[in-house]
């Protein structure tokens, strides 16, 4: 019965490694060839991680952006993505998903916000209110950012 309470992220394949996490404080790097664990970290997340170069990015269920070394699993940096929200509001915010480019990370919330984070320094650049209600994780197509709200697709400039 406990296995039904396990939420895992999508698997991310990068070369010979698979990265994924779960809501039981496990973040894994697994070797594709032999199935052995390369490394683990104590991170609670159900969001799909992103691999950029030698780094792995994930956002925890508590709203912390983790940047990990792809090869060793060492934590390079931890940033509180929700630090500018008041504690009462912060407890209600859930990060739905995120995408990254060379400059920014775009994270969406269940409160309709898109949080833009500087990828190099880890600080929040700004928050864009896309909706008054829940929006989907962000999608990118032709260098444009899209989110889904109810029955609408919103393109964000």
Backbone as a printed PyTorch tensor [residue, N CA C, xyz], in Angstrom:
tensor([[[  0.8280,  -1.1970,   0.0000],
         [  0.0000,   0.0000,   0.0000],
         [  0.8620,   1.2460,   0.0000]],

        [[  2.0290,   1.2150,   0.6320],
         [  2.8850,   2.3860,   0.6470],
         [  3.3460,   2.7860,  -0.7500]],

        [[  3.4690,   1.8430,  -1.6660],
         [  3.9330,   2.1640,  -3.0150],
         [  2.9500,   3.0600,  -3.7550]],

        [[  1.6760,   3.0390,  -3.3660],
         [  0.6940,   3.9040,  -4.0110],
         [  0.8820,   5.3680,  -3.6130]],

        [[  1.6190,   5.6100,  -2.5570],
         [  1.8850,   6.9620,  -2.0970],
         [  3.1590,   7.5350,  -2.7070]],

        [[  3.8300,   6.7630,  -3.5310],
         [  5.0780,   7.1910,  -4.1510],
         [  4.8000,   7.9450,  -5.4420]],

        [[  5.2580,   9.1930,  -5.4910],
         [  5.1730,   9.9900,  -6.7090],
         [  6.5820,  10.1820,  -7.2330]],

        [[  6.8040,   9.8150,  -8.4800],
         [  8.1330,   9.9780,  -9.0730],
         [  8.0820,  11.0020, -10.1980]],

        [[  9.2170,  11.6010, -10.4480],
         [  9.3300,  12.5160, -11.5720],
         [  9.4200,  11.7040, -12.8610]],

        [[  9.3510,  12.3920, -13.9810],
         [  9.6480,  11.7490, -15.2550],
         [ 11.1190,  11.3500, -15.2570]],

        [[ 11.4480,  10.3080, -16.0030],
         [ 12.8360,   9.9020, -16.1700],
         [ 13.4960,  10.8030, -17.2050]],

        [[ 14.7400,  11.1680, -16.9480],
         [ 15.5100,  11.9640, -17.8990],
         [ 16.7490,  11.1610, -18.2700]],

        [[ 16.8820,  10.8450, -19.5470],
         [ 18.0320,  10.1040, -20.0540],
         [ 19.0380,  11.0880, -20.6250]],

        [[ 20.2860,  10.9910, -20.1580],
         [ 21.3560,  11.8450, -20.6570],
         [ 22.5950,  10.9720, -20.8120]],

        [[ 22.9090,  10.6480, -22.0540],
         [ 24.0430,   9.7540, -22.2930],
         [ 23.7680,   8.3880, -21.7150]],

        [[ 24.6110,   7.9560, -20.7950],
         [ 24.4630,   6.6480, -20.1640],
         [ 23.8590,   6.7250, -18.7680]],

        [[ 23.2130,   7.8310, -18.4600],
         [ 22.6460,   7.9980, -17.1310],
         [ 21.1660,   8.3530, -17.1980]],

        [[ 20.4310,   7.8630, -16.2080],
         [ 19.0270,   8.2220, -16.0300],
         [ 18.9300,   8.9910, -14.7210]],

        [[ 18.2170,  10.1210, -14.7440],
         [ 17.9940,  10.9240, -13.5480],
         [ 16.5060,  10.9550, -13.2480]],

        [[ 16.1700,  10.8200, -11.9710],
         [ 14.7880,  10.9830, -11.5480],
         [ 14.7480,  11.1460, -10.0380]],

        [[ 13.5930,  11.5820,  -9.5460],
         [ 13.4290,  11.7970,  -8.1150],
         [ 12.0460,  11.3430,  -7.6860]],

        [[ 11.8230,  11.3880,  -6.3770],
         [ 10.5020,  11.0240,  -5.8590],
         [ 10.1640,  11.8620,  -4.6300]],

        [[  8.9510,  11.6680,  -4.1430],
         [  8.4950,  12.4150,  -2.9760],
         [  8.9070,  11.7580,  -1.6560]],

        [[  9.8240,  10.8300,  -1.7010],
         [ 10.3460,  10.1640,  -0.5060],
         [ 11.8070,  10.5510,  -0.2610]],

        [[ 12.1740,  11.7530,  -0.6940],
         [ 13.5190,  12.3210,  -0.4870],
         [ 14.6280,  11.5450,  -1.1940]],

        [[ 14.3460,  11.0450,  -2.3930],
         [ 15.3570,  10.3330,  -3.1680],
         [ 15.5150,  10.9570,  -4.5420]],

        [[ 16.7310,  11.3450,  -4.8640],
         [ 17.0750,  11.8070,  -6.2080],
         [ 18.1930,  10.8840,  -6.6810]],

        [[ 17.9850,  10.2700,  -7.8490],
         [ 18.8880,   9.2200,  -8.3210],
         [ 19.5740,   9.5630,  -9.6330]],

        [[ 20.8000,   9.0530,  -9.7570],
         [ 21.4890,   8.9200, -11.0320],
         [ 21.7810,   7.4340, -11.1770]],

        [[ 21.2710,   6.8350, -12.2510],
         [ 21.4220,   5.3930, -12.4640],
         [ 22.1160,   5.1520, -13.7950]],

        [[ 23.0590,   4.2160, -13.7960],
         [ 23.7790,   3.8420, -15.0170],
         [ 22.8500,   3.0200, -15.9060]],

        [[ 22.6960,   3.4370, -17.1460],
         [ 21.8010,   2.7640, -18.0920],
         [ 22.3010,   1.3650, -18.4340]],

        [[ 23.5920,   1.1870, -18.5230],
         [ 24.1680,  -0.0800, -18.9660],
         [ 24.0400,  -1.2170, -17.9570]],

        [[ 24.2020,  -0.8920, -16.6580],
         [ 24.1860,  -1.9760, -15.6690],
         [ 23.1030,  -1.8190, -14.5980]],

        [[ 22.3910,  -0.6960, -14.6070],
         [ 21.3100,  -0.4910, -13.6450],
         [ 21.7620,  -0.1300, -12.2450]],

        [[ 23.0550,   0.0780, -12.0580],
         [ 23.5700,   0.4320, -10.7390],
         [ 23.3930,   1.9270, -10.4650]],

        [[ 23.2500,   2.2520,  -9.1930],
         [ 23.1040,   3.6530,  -8.7850],
         [ 24.4750,   4.3180,  -8.8000]],

        [[ 24.5850,   5.4200,  -9.5710],
         [ 25.8230,   6.2020,  -9.5830],
         [ 25.9310,   7.0440,  -8.3190]],

        [[ 24.8460,   7.7130,  -7.9760],
         [ 24.7850,   8.5310,  -6.7670],
         [ 23.3310,   8.8310,  -6.4160]],

        [[ 23.1190,   9.2290,  -5.1780],
         [ 21.7930,   9.6610,  -4.7160],
         [ 21.9550,  10.9560,  -3.9230]],

        [[ 20.8730,  11.7130,  -3.8670],
         [ 20.8190,  12.9100,  -3.0350],
         [ 19.5070,  12.8990,  -2.2760]],

        [[ 19.4760,  13.5840,  -1.1500],
         [ 18.3010,  13.6670,  -0.3010],
         [ 17.4660,  14.8860,  -0.7280]],

        [[ 16.6690,  14.7240,  -1.8060],
         [ 15.8410,  15.8030,  -2.3460],
         [ 14.4400,  15.2600,  -2.5740]],

        [[ 13.4440,  15.9620,  -2.0550],
         [ 12.0420,  15.5830,  -2.2030],
         [ 11.4620,  16.3550,  -3.3830]],

        [[ 11.2500,  15.6900,  -4.5100],
         [ 10.7230,  16.3490,  -5.6970],
         [  9.9880,  15.3470,  -6.5720]],

        [[  8.9430,  15.8070,  -7.2100],
         [  8.2090,  15.0010,  -8.1790],
         [  8.2930,  15.6370,  -9.5660]],

        [[  9.0800,  16.7160,  -9.6920],
         [  9.2240,  17.4220, -10.9610],
         [ 10.3350,  16.8080, -11.8040]],

        [[ 10.1470,  16.8530, -13.1040],
         [ 11.1520,  16.3280, -14.0370],
         [ 12.4210,  17.1670, -13.9450]],

        [[ 13.5600,  16.5330, -13.6740],
         [ 14.8170,  17.2860, -13.6350],
         [ 15.2560,  17.6970, -15.0360]],

        [[ 16.1680,  18.6540, -15.0830],
         [ 16.7120,  19.1450, -16.3460],
         [ 18.2280,  19.0170, -16.2910]],

        [[ 18.8160,  18.5130, -17.3660],
         [ 20.2660,  18.4060, -17.4740],
         [ 20.7410,  19.4640, -18.4640]],

        [[ 21.6890,  20.3000, -18.0020],
         [ 22.2960,  21.3240, -18.8480],
         [ 23.8030,  21.2120, -18.6730]],

        [[ 24.4740,  20.7440, -19.7140],
         [ 25.9220,  20.5600, -19.6220],
         [ 26.2710,  19.5560, -18.5520]],

        [[ 27.0920,  19.9740, -17.5740],
         [ 27.5220,  19.1030, -16.4810],
         [ 26.6800,  19.2780, -15.2220]],

        [[ 25.5250,  19.9410, -15.3670],
         [ 24.6930,  20.2280, -14.2040],
         [ 23.3070,  19.6080, -14.3450]],

        [[ 22.7150,  19.2600, -13.2010],
         [ 21.3490,  18.7630, -13.1450],
         [ 20.5690,  19.7410, -12.2680]],

        [[ 19.4130,  20.1810, -12.7620],
         [ 18.5580,  21.1160, -12.0380],
         [ 17.2820,  20.4080, -11.6160]],

        [[ 16.8390,  20.6910, -10.3940],
         [ 15.5430,  20.2300,  -9.9380],
         [ 15.0010,  21.2310,  -8.9330]],

        [[ 13.6950,  21.2200,  -8.7360],
         [ 13.0610,  22.0690,  -7.7330],
         [ 12.3190,  21.1530,  -6.7690]],

        [[ 12.6000,  21.3110,  -5.4890],
         [ 11.9970,  20.4560,  -4.4640],
         [ 10.5430,  20.8430,  -4.2250]],

        [[  9.8390,  19.9790,  -3.5440],
         [  8.4340,  20.2420,  -3.2340],
         [  8.2800,  21.4140,  -2.2650]],

        [[  9.3430,  21.8170,  -1.6000],
         [  9.3170,  22.9740,  -0.6970],
         [  9.7240,  24.2660,  -1.4100]],

        [[ 10.0370,  24.1870,  -2.7170],
         [ 10.3580,  25.3870,  -3.4870],
         [ 11.8190,  25.7660,  -3.5370]],

        [[ 12.7020,  24.8110,  -3.3320],
         [ 14.1360,  25.0920,  -3.4230],
         [ 14.6890,  24.5640,  -4.7410]],

        [[ 15.4240,  25.4330,  -5.4360],
         [ 16.1060,  25.0530,  -6.6720],
         [ 17.4340,  24.4270,  -6.2930]],

        [[ 17.6350,  23.1790,  -6.7080],
         [ 18.8940,  22.4650,  -6.4720],
         [ 19.6500,  22.3740,  -7.7900]],

        [[ 20.9220,  22.7080,  -7.7220],
         [ 21.8140,  22.5150,  -8.8570],
         [ 22.8610,  21.4990,  -8.4110]],

        [[ 22.9340,  20.3930,  -9.1520],
         [ 23.8090,  19.2800,  -8.7900],
         [ 24.8580,  19.0440,  -9.8700]],

        [[ 26.0060,  18.5450,  -9.4550],
         [ 27.0030,  18.0890, -10.4070],
         [ 26.4970,  16.7960, -11.0260]],

        [[ 26.4400,  16.7500, -12.3320],
         [ 25.9330,  15.5650, -13.0340],
         [ 26.7830,  14.3300, -12.7480]],

        [[ 28.0740,  14.5010, -12.6220],
         [ 28.9810,  13.3640, -12.4580],
         [ 29.0380,  12.8130, -11.0420]],

        [[ 28.9810,  13.6960, -10.0420],
         [ 29.1730,  13.2600,  -8.6610],
         [ 27.9120,  13.3380,  -7.8070]],

        [[ 26.9320,  14.1490,  -8.2200],
         [ 25.7390,  14.3590,  -7.4120],
         [ 25.9310,  15.3990,  -6.3250]],

        [[ 27.1300,  15.9800,  -6.2510],
         [ 27.3760,  17.0170,  -5.2480],
         [ 26.4730,  18.2230,  -5.5120]],

        [[ 26.0050,  18.8320,  -4.4340],
         [ 25.1670,  20.0210,  -4.5600],
         [ 26.0560,  21.2240,  -4.8340]],

        [[ 25.8000,  21.8780,  -5.9660],
         [ 26.5500,  23.0700,  -6.3530],
         [ 25.9400,  24.2900,  -5.6780]],

        [[ 24.5950,  24.3440,  -5.6680],
         [ 23.9060,  25.4800,  -5.0670],
         [ 22.4660,  25.1060,  -4.7580]],

        [[ 21.9280,  25.7250,  -3.7060],
         [ 20.5140,  25.6190,  -3.3620],
         [ 19.9770,  27.0400,  -3.2550]],

        [[ 18.8660,  27.3100,  -3.9370],
         [ 18.2470,  28.6330,  -3.9130],
         [ 16.7780,  28.4920,  -3.5420]],

        [[ 16.3170,  29.3450,  -2.6520],
         [ 14.9140,  29.3750,  -2.2530],
         [ 14.1260,  30.1650,  -3.2990]],

        [[ 13.4210,  29.4590,  -4.1750],
         [ 12.6730,  30.0820,  -5.2620],
         [ 11.4940,  30.9010,  -4.7320]],

        [[ 10.9580,  30.5130,  -3.6010],
         [  9.7580,  31.1570,  -3.0570],
         [ 10.0700,  32.1490,  -1.9310]],

        [[ 11.3200,  32.5790,  -1.7880],
         [ 11.7120,  33.4070,  -0.6460],
         [ 11.0060,  34.7600,  -0.5980]],

        [[ 10.5380,  35.2870,  -1.7240],
         [  9.8810,  36.5900,  -1.7310],
         [  8.3770,  36.5160,  -1.4910]],

        [[  7.8590,  35.3190,  -1.2340],
         [  6.4540,  35.1610,  -0.9070],
         [  6.2930,  35.1770,   0.6150]],

        [[  5.2050,  35.7700,   1.0810],
         [  4.9160,  35.7850,   2.5140],
         [  4.6800,  34.3500,   2.9770]],

        [[  5.0850,  34.0250,   4.2180],
         [  4.9770,  32.6430,   4.7110],
         [  3.5700,  32.0450,   4.5760]],

        [[  2.5490,  32.8160,   4.8470],
         [  1.1830,  32.3040,   4.7650],
         [  0.8300,  31.8930,   3.3300]],

        [[  1.2480,  32.7130,   2.3580],
         [  0.9810,  32.4140,   0.9520],
         [  1.9200,  31.3170,   0.4360]],

        [[  3.1490,  31.3440,   0.9080],
         [  4.1650,  30.3840,   0.4680],
         [  3.7190,  28.9430,   0.7060]],

        [[  3.0800,  28.6990,   1.8390],
         [  2.6470,  27.3480,   2.1870],
         [  1.5990,  26.7870,   1.2300]],

        [[  0.9380,  27.6540,   0.4760],
         [ -0.0990,  27.2160,  -0.4660],
         [  0.4300,  27.0710,  -1.8920]],

        [[  1.6460,  27.5290,  -2.1330],
         [  2.2020,  27.5270,  -3.4920],
         [  2.8680,  26.1940,  -3.7940]],

        [[  2.5470,  25.6620,  -4.9700],
         [  3.1470,  24.4310,  -5.4690],
         [  3.7530,  24.7340,  -6.8370]],

        [[  5.0110,  24.3620,  -7.0210],
         [  5.6510,  24.5070,  -8.3280],
         [  5.1470,  23.3610,  -9.2060]],

        [[  4.5540,  23.7070, -10.3680],
         [  3.9940,  22.7030, -11.2870],
         [  5.0410,  22.1000, -12.2140]],

        [[  6.0300,  22.8780, -12.5500],
         [  7.0590,  22.4270, -13.4810],
         [  7.9800,  23.5740, -13.8200]],

        [[  9.0290,  23.2630, -14.5660],
         [  9.9730,  24.3040, -14.9580],
         [ 10.7100,  23.9090, -16.2240]],

        [[ 11.1900,  24.9190, -16.9270],
         [ 12.0420,  24.7440, -18.0940],
         [ 13.2100,  25.7070, -17.9520]],

        [[ 14.2460,  25.4820, -18.7280],
         [ 15.4250,  26.3430, -18.6430],
         [ 15.9630,  26.6340, -20.0290]],

        [[ 16.5850,  27.8030, -20.1580],
         [ 17.3980,  28.1060, -21.3200],
         [ 18.7650,  28.5420, -20.8020]],

        [[ 19.5980,  29.1270, -21.6200],
         [ 20.9490,  29.4820, -21.1970],
         [ 20.9690,  30.5890, -20.1470]],

        [[ 19.8950,  31.3780, -20.0690],
         [ 19.8810,  32.5220, -19.1640],
         [ 18.9610,  32.3560, -17.9600]],

        [[ 17.8090,  31.7020, -18.1610],
         [ 16.7790,  31.6890, -17.1320],
         [ 16.1680,  30.3080, -16.9150]],

        [[ 15.5800,  30.1790, -15.7370],
         [ 14.6990,  29.0630, -15.4280],
         [ 13.3120,  29.6620, -15.2820]],

        [[ 12.3150,  29.0250, -15.8980],
         [ 10.9330,  29.4840, -15.8220],
         [ 10.1420,  28.4220, -15.0760]],

        [[  9.6750,  28.7750, -13.8740],
         [  8.9050,  27.8460, -13.0460],
         [  7.4720,  28.3510, -12.9410]],

        [[  6.5000,  27.4520, -13.0700],
         [  5.0930,  27.8390, -12.9490],
         [  4.5240,  27.3110, -11.6370]],

        [[  3.4810,  27.9970, -11.1530],
         [  2.8860,  27.6280,  -9.8740],
         [  1.3970,  27.3420, -10.0060]],

        [[  0.8610,  26.7330,  -8.9840],
         [ -0.5700,  26.4610,  -8.9240],
         [ -1.3840,  27.7370,  -8.6720]],

        [[ -0.7210,  28.8520,  -8.4210],
         [ -1.3730,  30.1340,  -8.1910],
         [ -1.3620,  31.0120,  -9.4470]],

        [[ -0.8900,  30.4560, -10.5770],
         [ -0.9050,  31.1800, -11.8550],
         [  0.3100,  32.0380, -12.1280]],

        [[  1.3750,  31.9070, -11.3280],
         [  2.5760,  32.7110, -11.5450],
         [  3.6100,  31.9620, -12.3780]],

        [[  4.4110,  32.7570, -13.0770],
         [  5.6250,  32.2510, -13.7210],
         [  6.7790,  32.9640, -13.0360]],

        [[  7.6330,  32.1910, -12.3780],
         [  8.7760,  32.7560, -11.6700],
         [  9.9800,  32.6300, -12.5900]],

        [[ 10.6220,  33.7530, -12.8840],
         [ 11.7960,  33.7760, -13.7520],
         [ 13.0340,  33.8800, -12.8600]],

        [[ 13.9270,  32.8980, -12.9860],
         [ 15.1080,  32.7860, -12.1290],
         [ 16.3630,  32.8660, -12.9970]],

        [[ 17.3110,  33.6920, -12.5940],
         [ 18.5960,  33.7760, -13.2850],
         [ 19.3300,  32.4510, -13.0940]],

        [[ 19.6660,  31.7880, -14.1950],
         [ 20.2470,  30.4370, -14.1070],
         [ 21.6620,  30.4510, -13.5250]],

        [[ 22.4080,  31.5250, -13.7230],
         [ 23.7800,  31.5660, -13.2380],
         [ 23.8780,  31.9480, -11.7640]],

        [[ 23.0720,  32.9230, -11.3440],
         [ 23.1670,  33.4430,  -9.9800],
         [ 22.1200,  32.8540,  -9.0460]],

        [[ 21.0620,  32.2720,  -9.6030],
         [ 20.0520,  31.6200,  -8.7950],
         [ 19.0170,  32.5290,  -8.1670]],

        [[ 19.0800,  33.8330,  -8.4400],
         [ 18.1000,  34.7230,  -7.8300],
         [ 16.8940,  34.9140,  -8.7390]],

        [[ 15.7930,  35.2760,  -8.1000],
         [ 14.5560,  35.5380,  -8.8240],
         [ 14.6650,  36.8770,  -9.5450]],

        [[ 14.4350,  36.8770, -10.8470],
         [ 14.4560,  38.1220, -11.6120],
         [ 13.1220,  38.8540, -11.4840]],

        [[ 12.0440,  38.1030, -11.7070],
         [ 10.7120,  38.6710, -11.5310],
         [  9.6630,  37.5740, -11.5480]],

        [[  8.4520,  37.9600, -11.1590],
         [  7.3160,  37.0460, -11.1650],
         [  6.2700,  37.6230, -12.0940]],

        [[  5.8030,  36.7990, -13.0140],
         [  4.7790,  37.1990, -13.9780],
         [  3.4810,  36.4910, -13.6170]],

        [[  2.4150,  37.2460, -13.4290],
         [  1.1020,  36.6670, -13.1090],
         [  0.4060,  36.3530, -14.4340]],

        [[  0.3620,  35.0770, -14.8000],
         [ -0.2350,  34.6440, -16.0630],
         [ -1.7210,  34.3620, -15.9250]],

        [[ -2.1580,  34.0560, -14.6940],
         [ -3.5440,  33.6710, -14.4670],
         [ -3.8790,  33.8520, -12.9950]],

        [[ -5.1650,  33.8250, -12.7000],
         [ -5.5940,  33.8570, -11.2940],
         [ -5.7790,  32.4580, -10.7420]],

        [[ -5.6130,  31.4690, -11.6000],
         [ -5.7770,  30.0820, -11.1620],
         [ -4.5880,  29.2520, -11.6460]],

        [[ -4.6500,  27.9650, -11.3970],
         [ -3.5640,  27.0400, -11.7300],
         [ -3.2390,  27.0750, -13.2230]],

        [[ -1.9460,  27.0220, -13.5060],
         [ -1.4770,  26.8900, -14.8870],
         [ -0.5850,  25.6610, -14.9620]],

        [[ -0.3890,  25.1730, -16.1730],
         [  0.4080,  23.9650, -16.3880],
         [  1.8900,  24.2500, -16.2210]],

        [[  2.6710,  23.1920, -16.2890],
         [  4.1050,  23.3860, -16.3850],
         [  4.3680,  24.1040, -17.7030]],

        [[  5.4600,  24.8250, -17.8210],
         [  5.7270,  25.5630, -19.0500],
         [  6.2190,  24.6530, -20.1810]],

        [[  5.8870,  25.0360, -21.3940],
         [  6.3390,  24.3480, -22.6060],
         [  7.0250,  25.3690, -23.4950]],

        [[  8.0460,  24.9260, -24.2260],
         [  8.7730,  25.8130, -25.1270],
         [  8.6790,  25.2560, -26.5320]],

        [[  8.3820,  26.1560, -27.4830],
         [  8.3470,  25.8080, -28.8990],
         [  8.7900,  27.0290, -29.6870]],

        [[  9.7720,  26.8460, -30.5590],
         [ 10.3060,  27.9450, -31.3650],
         [ 10.6850,  29.1500, -30.5080]],

        [[ 11.3570,  28.8940, -29.3920],
         [ 11.8470,  29.9210, -28.4720],
         [ 10.7350,  30.7540, -27.8400]],

        [[  9.5150,  30.2200, -27.8020],
         [  8.3890,  30.8800, -27.1510],
         [  7.8960,  29.9940, -26.0130]],

        [[  7.4790,  30.6270, -24.9320],
         [  7.0170,  29.9220, -23.7520],
         [  5.4930,  29.8720, -23.7470]],

        [[  4.9460,  28.6700, -23.4870],
         [  3.5000,  28.4720, -23.4620],
         [  3.1100,  27.8000, -22.1530]],

        [[  1.9280,  28.1730, -21.6430],
         [  1.3270,  27.4910, -20.5010],
         [ -0.1440,  27.2480, -20.8290]],

        [[ -0.7080,  26.2460, -20.1680],
         [ -2.1170,  25.9200, -20.3770],
         [ -2.8800,  26.3040, -19.1250]],

        [[ -3.9870,  27.0150, -19.3440],
         [ -4.8680,  27.4290, -18.2460],
         [ -6.2760,  27.0170, -18.6180]],

        [[ -6.8890,  26.1970, -17.7870],
         [ -8.2420,  25.7080, -18.0670],
         [ -8.2950,  25.1910, -19.4980]],

        [[ -9.0250,  25.8650, -20.3790],
         [ -9.1350,  25.4220, -21.7650],
         [ -8.4190,  26.3840, -22.7160]],

        [[ -7.4740,  27.1660, -22.1930],
         [ -6.7500,  28.1390, -23.0030],
         [ -5.2630,  27.8020, -23.0570]],

        [[ -4.6420,  28.2170, -24.1410],
         [ -3.1890,  28.1620, -24.2420],
         [ -2.7070,  29.6010, -24.2430]],

        [[ -1.8030,  29.9100, -23.3360],
         [ -1.2730,  31.2820, -23.1930],
         [  0.1640,  31.2890, -23.6690]],

        [[  0.4730,  32.2080, -24.5900],
         [  1.8690,  32.3990, -25.0150],
         [  2.4230,  33.5510, -24.2140]],

        [[  3.5720,  33.3350, -23.6060],
         [  4.2090,  34.3400, -22.7820],
         [  5.3860,  34.8990, -23.5630]],

        [[  5.4570,  36.2140, -23.6710],
         [  6.5690,  36.8550, -24.4010],
         [  7.7820,  36.9850, -23.5400]]])
